[in-house]
Coordinates of C-alpha atoms and ligand atoms in Angstrom, one line a residue:
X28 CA 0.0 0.0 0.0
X29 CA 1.4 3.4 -1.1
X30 CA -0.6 4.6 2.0
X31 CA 1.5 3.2 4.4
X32 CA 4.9 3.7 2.7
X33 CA 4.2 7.3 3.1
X34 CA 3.2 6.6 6.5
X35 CA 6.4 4.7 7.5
X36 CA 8.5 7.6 7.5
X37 CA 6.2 10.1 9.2
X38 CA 6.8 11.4 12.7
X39 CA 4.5 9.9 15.5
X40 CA 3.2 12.1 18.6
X41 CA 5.7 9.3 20.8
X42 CA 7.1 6.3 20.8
X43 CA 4.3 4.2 21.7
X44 CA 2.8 5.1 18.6
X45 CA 5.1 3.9 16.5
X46 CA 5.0 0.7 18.6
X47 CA 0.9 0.3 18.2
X48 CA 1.4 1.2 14.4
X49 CA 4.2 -1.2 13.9
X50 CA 3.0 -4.1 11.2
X51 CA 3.0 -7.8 12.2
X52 CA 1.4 -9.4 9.0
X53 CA 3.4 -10.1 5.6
X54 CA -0.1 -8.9 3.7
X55 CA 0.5 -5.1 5.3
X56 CA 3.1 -5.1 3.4
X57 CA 1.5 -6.0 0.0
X58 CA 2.5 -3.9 -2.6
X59 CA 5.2 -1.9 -0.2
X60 CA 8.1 -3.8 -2.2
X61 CA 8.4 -5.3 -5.8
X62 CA 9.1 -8.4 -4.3
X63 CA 6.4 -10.9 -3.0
X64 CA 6.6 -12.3 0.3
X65 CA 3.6 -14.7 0.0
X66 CA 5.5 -17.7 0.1
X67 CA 7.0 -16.6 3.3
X68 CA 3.9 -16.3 5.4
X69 CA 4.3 -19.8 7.2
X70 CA 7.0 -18.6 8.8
X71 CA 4.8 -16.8 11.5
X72 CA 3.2 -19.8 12.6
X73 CA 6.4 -20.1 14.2
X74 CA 8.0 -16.6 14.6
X75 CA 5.9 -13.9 15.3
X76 CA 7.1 -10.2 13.2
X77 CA 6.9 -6.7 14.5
X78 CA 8.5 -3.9 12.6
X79 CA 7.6 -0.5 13.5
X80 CA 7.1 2.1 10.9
X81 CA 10.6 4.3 11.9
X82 CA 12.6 0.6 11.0
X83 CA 10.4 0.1 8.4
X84 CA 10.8 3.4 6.8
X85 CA 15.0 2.7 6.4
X86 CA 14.3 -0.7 4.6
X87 CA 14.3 -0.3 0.3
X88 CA 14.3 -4.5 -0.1
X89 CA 13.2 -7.4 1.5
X90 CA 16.6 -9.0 1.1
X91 CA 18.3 -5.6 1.6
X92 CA 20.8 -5.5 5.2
X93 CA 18.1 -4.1 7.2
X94 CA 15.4 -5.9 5.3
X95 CA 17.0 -9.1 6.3
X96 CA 17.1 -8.7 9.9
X97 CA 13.3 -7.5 10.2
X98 CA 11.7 -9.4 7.2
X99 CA 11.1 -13.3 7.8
X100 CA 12.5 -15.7 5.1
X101 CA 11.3 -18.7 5.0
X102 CA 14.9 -20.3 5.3
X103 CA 14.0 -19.5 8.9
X104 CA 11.6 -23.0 8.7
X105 CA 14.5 -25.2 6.7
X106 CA 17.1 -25.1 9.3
X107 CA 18.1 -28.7 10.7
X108 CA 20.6 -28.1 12.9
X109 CA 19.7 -25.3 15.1
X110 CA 18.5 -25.6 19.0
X111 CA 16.0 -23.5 21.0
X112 CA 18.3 -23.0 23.4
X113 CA 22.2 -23.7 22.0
X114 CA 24.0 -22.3 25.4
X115 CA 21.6 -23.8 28.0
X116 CA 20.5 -20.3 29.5
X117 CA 17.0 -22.4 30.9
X118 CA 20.0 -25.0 32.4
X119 CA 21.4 -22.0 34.0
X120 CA 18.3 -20.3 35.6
X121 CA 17.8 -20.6 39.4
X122 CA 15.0 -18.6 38.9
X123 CA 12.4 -17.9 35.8
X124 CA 14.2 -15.4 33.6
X125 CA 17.2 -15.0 35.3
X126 CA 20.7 -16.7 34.0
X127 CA 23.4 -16.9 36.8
X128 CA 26.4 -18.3 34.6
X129 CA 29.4 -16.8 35.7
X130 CA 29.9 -16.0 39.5
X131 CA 29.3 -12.3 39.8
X132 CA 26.6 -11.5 37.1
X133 CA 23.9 -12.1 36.2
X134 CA 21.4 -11.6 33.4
X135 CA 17.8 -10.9 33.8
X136 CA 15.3 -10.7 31.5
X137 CA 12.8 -8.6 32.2
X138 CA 10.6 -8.7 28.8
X139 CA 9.7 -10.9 26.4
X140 CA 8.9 -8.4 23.7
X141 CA 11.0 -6.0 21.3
X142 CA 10.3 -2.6 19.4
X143 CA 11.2 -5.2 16.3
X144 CA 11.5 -8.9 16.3
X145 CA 15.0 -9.9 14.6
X146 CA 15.1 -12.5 12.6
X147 CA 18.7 -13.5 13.9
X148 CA 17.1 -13.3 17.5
X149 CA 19.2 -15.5 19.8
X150 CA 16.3 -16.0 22.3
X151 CA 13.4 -16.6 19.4
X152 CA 12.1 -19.2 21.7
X153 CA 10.7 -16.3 24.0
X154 CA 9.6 -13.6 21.6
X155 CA 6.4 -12.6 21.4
X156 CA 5.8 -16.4 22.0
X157 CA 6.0 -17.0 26.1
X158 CA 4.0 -15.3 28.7
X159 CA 4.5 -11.9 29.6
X160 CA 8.2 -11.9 31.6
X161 CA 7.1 -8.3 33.5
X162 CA 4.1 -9.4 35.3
X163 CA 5.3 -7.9 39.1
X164 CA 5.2 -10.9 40.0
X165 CA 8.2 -12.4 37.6
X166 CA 10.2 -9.9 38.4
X167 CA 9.8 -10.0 42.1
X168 CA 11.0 -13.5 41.8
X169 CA 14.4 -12.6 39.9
X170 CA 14.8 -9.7 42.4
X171 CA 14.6 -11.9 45.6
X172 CA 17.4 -14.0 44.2
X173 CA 19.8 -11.2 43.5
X174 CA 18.8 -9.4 46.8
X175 CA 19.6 -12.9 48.8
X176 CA 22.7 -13.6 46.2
X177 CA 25.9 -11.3 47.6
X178 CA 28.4 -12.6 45.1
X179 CA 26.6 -10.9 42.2
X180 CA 27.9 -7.3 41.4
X181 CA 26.6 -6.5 37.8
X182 CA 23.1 -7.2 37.3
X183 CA 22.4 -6.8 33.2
X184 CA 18.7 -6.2 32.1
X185 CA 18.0 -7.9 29.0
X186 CA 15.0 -9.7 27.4
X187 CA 13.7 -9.1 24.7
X188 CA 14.2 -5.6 25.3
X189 CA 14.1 -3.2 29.3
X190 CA 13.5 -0.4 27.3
X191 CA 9.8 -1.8 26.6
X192 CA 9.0 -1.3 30.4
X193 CA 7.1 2.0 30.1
X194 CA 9.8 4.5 32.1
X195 CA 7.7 4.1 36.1
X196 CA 8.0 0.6 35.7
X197 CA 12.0 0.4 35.0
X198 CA 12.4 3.4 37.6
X199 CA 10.6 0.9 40.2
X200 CA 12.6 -2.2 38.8
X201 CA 16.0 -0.2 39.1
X202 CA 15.0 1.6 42.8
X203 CA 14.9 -1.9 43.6
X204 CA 18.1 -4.0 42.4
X205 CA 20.2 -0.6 43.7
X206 CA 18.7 -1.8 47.7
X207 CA 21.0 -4.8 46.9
X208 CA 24.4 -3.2 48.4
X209 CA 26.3 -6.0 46.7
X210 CA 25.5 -4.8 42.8
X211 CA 27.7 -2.4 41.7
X212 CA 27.0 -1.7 38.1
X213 CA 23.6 -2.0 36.6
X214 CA 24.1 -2.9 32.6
X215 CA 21.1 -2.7 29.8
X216 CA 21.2 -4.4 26.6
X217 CA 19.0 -2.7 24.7
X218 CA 18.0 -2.6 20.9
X219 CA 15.7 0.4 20.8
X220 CA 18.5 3.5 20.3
X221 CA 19.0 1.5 17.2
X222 CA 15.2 0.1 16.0
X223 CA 13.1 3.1 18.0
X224 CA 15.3 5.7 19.1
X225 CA 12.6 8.2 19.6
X226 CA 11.7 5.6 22.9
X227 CA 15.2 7.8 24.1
X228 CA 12.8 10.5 25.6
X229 CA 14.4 13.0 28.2
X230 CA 12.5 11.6 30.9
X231 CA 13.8 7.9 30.1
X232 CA 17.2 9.6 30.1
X233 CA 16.7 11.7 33.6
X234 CA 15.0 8.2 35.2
X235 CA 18.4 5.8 34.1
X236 CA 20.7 8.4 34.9
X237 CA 19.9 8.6 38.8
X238 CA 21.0 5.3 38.8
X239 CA 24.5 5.3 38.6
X240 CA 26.9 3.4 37.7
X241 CA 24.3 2.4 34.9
X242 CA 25.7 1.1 31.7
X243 CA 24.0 0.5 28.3
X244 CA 24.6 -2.0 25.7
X245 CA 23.2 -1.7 22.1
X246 CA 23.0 -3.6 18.9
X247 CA 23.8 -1.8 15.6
X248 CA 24.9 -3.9 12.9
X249 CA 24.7 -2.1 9.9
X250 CA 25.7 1.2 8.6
X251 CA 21.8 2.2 7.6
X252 CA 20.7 2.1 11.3
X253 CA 23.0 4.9 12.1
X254 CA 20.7 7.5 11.6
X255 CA 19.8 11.0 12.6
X256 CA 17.4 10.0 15.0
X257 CA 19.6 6.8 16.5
X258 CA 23.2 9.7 16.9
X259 CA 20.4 11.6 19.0
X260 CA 19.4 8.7 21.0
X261 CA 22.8 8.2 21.6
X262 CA 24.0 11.8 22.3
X263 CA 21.0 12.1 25.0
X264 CA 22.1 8.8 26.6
X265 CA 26.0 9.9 26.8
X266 CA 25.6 12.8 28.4
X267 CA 23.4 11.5 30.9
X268 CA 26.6 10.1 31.6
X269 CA 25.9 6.6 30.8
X270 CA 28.6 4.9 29.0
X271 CA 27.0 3.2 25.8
X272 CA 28.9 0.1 24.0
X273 CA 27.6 -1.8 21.3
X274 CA 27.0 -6.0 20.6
X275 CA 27.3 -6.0 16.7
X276 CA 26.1 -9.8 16.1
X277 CA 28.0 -11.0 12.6
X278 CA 25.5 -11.7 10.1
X279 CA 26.1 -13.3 6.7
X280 CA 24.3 -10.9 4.0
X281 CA 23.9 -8.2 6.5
X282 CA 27.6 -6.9 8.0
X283 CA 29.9 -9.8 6.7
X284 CA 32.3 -8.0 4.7
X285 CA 35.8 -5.9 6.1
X286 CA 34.1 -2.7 4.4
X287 CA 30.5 -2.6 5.8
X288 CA 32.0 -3.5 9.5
X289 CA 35.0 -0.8 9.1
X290 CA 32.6 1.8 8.1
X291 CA 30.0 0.5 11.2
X292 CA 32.8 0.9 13.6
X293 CA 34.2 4.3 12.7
X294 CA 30.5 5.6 12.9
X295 CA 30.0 3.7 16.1
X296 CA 32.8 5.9 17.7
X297 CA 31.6 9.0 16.3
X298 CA 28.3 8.9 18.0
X299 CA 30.0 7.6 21.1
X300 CA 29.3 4.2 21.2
X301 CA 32.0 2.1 22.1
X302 CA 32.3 -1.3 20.1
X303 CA 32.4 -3.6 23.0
X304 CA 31.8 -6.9 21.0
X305 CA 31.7 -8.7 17.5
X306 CA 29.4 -11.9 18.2
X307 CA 29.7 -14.8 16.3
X308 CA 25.4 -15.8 15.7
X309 CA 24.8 -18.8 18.3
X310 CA 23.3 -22.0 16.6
X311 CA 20.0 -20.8 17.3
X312 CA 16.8 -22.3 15.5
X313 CA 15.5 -20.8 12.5
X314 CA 18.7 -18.7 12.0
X315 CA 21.1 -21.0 10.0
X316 CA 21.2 -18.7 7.4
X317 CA 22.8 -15.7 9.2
X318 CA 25.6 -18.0 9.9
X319 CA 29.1 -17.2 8.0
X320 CA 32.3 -19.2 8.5
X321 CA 34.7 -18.2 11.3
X322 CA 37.0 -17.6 8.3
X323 CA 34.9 -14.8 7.1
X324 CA 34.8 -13.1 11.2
X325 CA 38.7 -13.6 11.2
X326 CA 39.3 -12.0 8.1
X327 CA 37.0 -9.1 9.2
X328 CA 38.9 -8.8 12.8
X329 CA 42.2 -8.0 10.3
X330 CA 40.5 -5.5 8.7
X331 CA 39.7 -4.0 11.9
X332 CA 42.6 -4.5 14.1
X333 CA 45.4 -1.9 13.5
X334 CA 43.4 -0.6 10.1
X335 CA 41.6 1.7 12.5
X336 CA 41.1 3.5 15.7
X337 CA 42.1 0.6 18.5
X338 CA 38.9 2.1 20.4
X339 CA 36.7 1.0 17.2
X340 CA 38.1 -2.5 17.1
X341 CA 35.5 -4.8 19.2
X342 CA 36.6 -8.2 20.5
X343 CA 35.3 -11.3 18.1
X344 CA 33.6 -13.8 20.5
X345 CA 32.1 -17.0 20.3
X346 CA 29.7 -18.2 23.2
X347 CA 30.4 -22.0 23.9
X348 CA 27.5 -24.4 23.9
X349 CA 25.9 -25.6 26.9
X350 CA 26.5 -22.5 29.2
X351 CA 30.1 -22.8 28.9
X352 CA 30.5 -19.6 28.5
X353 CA 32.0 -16.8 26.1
X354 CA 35.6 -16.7 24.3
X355 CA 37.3 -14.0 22.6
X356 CA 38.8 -15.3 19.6
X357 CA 42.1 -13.5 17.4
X358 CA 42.8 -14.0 13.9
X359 CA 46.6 -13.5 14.9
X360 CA 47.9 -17.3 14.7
X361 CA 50.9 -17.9 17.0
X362 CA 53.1 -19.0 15.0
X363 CA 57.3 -20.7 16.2
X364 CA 56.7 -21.1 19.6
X365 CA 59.8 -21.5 21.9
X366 CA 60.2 -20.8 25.6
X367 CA 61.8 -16.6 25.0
X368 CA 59.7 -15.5 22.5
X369 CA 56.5 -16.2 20.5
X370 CA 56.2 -15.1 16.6
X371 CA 53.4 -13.4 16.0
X372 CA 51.5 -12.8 12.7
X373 CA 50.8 -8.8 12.9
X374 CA 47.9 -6.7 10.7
X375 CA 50.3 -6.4 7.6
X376 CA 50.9 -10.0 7.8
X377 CA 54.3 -9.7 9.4
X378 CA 55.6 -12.4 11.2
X379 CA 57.1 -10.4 14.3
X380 CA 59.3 -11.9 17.8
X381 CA 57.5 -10.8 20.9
X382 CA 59.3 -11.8 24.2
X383 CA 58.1 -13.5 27.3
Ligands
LIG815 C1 27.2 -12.6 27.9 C2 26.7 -13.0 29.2 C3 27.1 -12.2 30.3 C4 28.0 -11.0 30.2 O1 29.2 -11.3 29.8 P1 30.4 -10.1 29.7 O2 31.5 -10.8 29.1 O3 30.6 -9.7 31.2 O4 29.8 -9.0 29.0 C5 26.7 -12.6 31.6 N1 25.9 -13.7 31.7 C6 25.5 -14.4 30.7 C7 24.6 -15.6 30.9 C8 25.9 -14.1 29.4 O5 25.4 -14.8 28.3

């Protein structure tokens, strides 16, 4: 519908707007592209789709980087190998919703919902699928265990996404993980500076920021999604003072080649977002396709590494099945080994002596 393509890139009053206008049926999108997505409808008997009119309004093609991540393909339904739950986080939950995997932090999820559903999603098994995870009640339970649990310092909100909890709600949540004297530094991992910035209001920004040390987390993984509106998001959130990094996931089609992640990076730094990591996609269920080679991430970690600003450069990591946790991986092969000095293979492809 013509009709709605204008729509998609006009301004809402707020953000919840674009949330209840966001489209969650292939058929709203008839006619929007040339391409037809008919075939691809069975894929939401299995994974639901919301894609709200401001990421909607950045995508030109179905298949196009940001069309990929939002649009469901039905390769999502073909894929053999993929688990629910590849790193065990249900295994690893003492409580509902809450993932206590290493000893001092902890993730809790505190929403099952998103301001778009990825199509790489690494927890599709909750999305729009499982009951609601911010009943009171839920999070009460997660709470408890963190207040009675003294060895965990950094609590990090996840989900789907905090930022969902309308701003009372996540003012209440936070009031009530800072009464545990143990946590030191609140993190949240948060899509929405990237897929609904305008959910950045100044109240949002005035709530978080009285609950320092607060850090924030966000997922960009393509060029396109820096906009105007997500380098204000941004800007609001950093000088609030909250330091903001960023969890590019490596997605084949989308950000798997040395020039779309150099150019993500460099304008990661210039809004102020830190590149904190490069994930390798988990062997998640309906994702298969997303999945490149490790080849293809190594060869992108030498582009990065010493090609630009070290601060730009995020570490490549892999997150081991079954909860065992995550490993930053190096391109840099060690190369002669002997008990004074390792040779090392630098960004030029030098082989260099580095001592013990
Ligand atoms: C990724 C993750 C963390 C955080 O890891 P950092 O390396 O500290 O960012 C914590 N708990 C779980 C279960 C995780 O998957």
């Amino acid at each position: 519908m013509e009709s709605f393509k204008a729509m998609a890139g006009q301004p809402f009053k707020n953000w919840q707007e674009y949330l209840e206008k966001s489209i969650v049926s292939l058929h709203e999108l008839d006619g929007f592209f040339s391409r037809d997505l008919k075939e691809r409808v069975p894929v939401l008997d299995h994974y639901p789709m919301r894609i709200n009119p401001y990421y909607l309004s950045l995508i030109t093609d179905p298949d196009d980087p940001l069309g990929k991540q939002a649009i469901p393909h039905i390769r999502e339904l073909d894929d053999v190998c993929g688990l629910k739950d590849p790193l065990d986080e249900l295994g690893q939950s003492p409580v509902a919703n809450l993932i206590h995997r290493y000893p001092d932090r902890v993730v809790f999820l505190v929403s099952d919902t998103c301001a778009m559903f990825c199509r790489h999603c690494m927890r599709k098994r909750n999305i729009g699928i499982r009951p609601p995870f911010s009943s009171r009640e839920t999070l009460e339970k997660g709470l408890g265990y963190i207040r009675n649990t003294p060895a965990i310092r950094d609590v990090i909100l996840s989900g789907g996404d905090p930022l969902m909890l309308d701003t009372p709600k996540l003012d209440w949540l936070l009031k009530e993980i800072r009464k545990a004297p143990h946590v030191d530094i609140i993190r949240i991992h948060s899509r929405i500076p990237c897929t609904l910035p305008m959910r950045i209001t100044e109240n949002l920004v005035r709530t978080l920021s009285t609950y320092h040390p607060l850090y924030l987390n966000t997922h960009f993984n393509h060029p396109d999604e820096i906009t105007e509106q997500a380098a204000q998001a941004c800007a609001r959130l950093a000088d609030s003072g909250i330091p903001l990094g960023c969890q590019t996931v490596l997605l084949k089609g989308v950000n798997d080649t040395p020039e779309i992640m150099v150019s993500l990076m460099r304008k990661l730094i210039k809004i102020r977002v830190k590149p904190y990591y490069l994930h390798h996609p988990d062997p998640v269920a309906g994702t298969a396709h997303f999945r490149p080679s490790l080849e293809t991430g190594f060869h992108i970690m030498k582009a990065l590494r010493g090609h630009i600003s070290g601060i730009a450069v995020p570490q490549y990591m892999i997150d081991l099945p079954g909860g065992k946790g995550k490993t930053a991986l190096l391109p840099f092969d060690l190369k002669g080994n002997s008990p004074q000095k390792i040779q090392v293979e630098n960004y030029l492809g030098d082989i260099c002596e580095y001592p013990f």
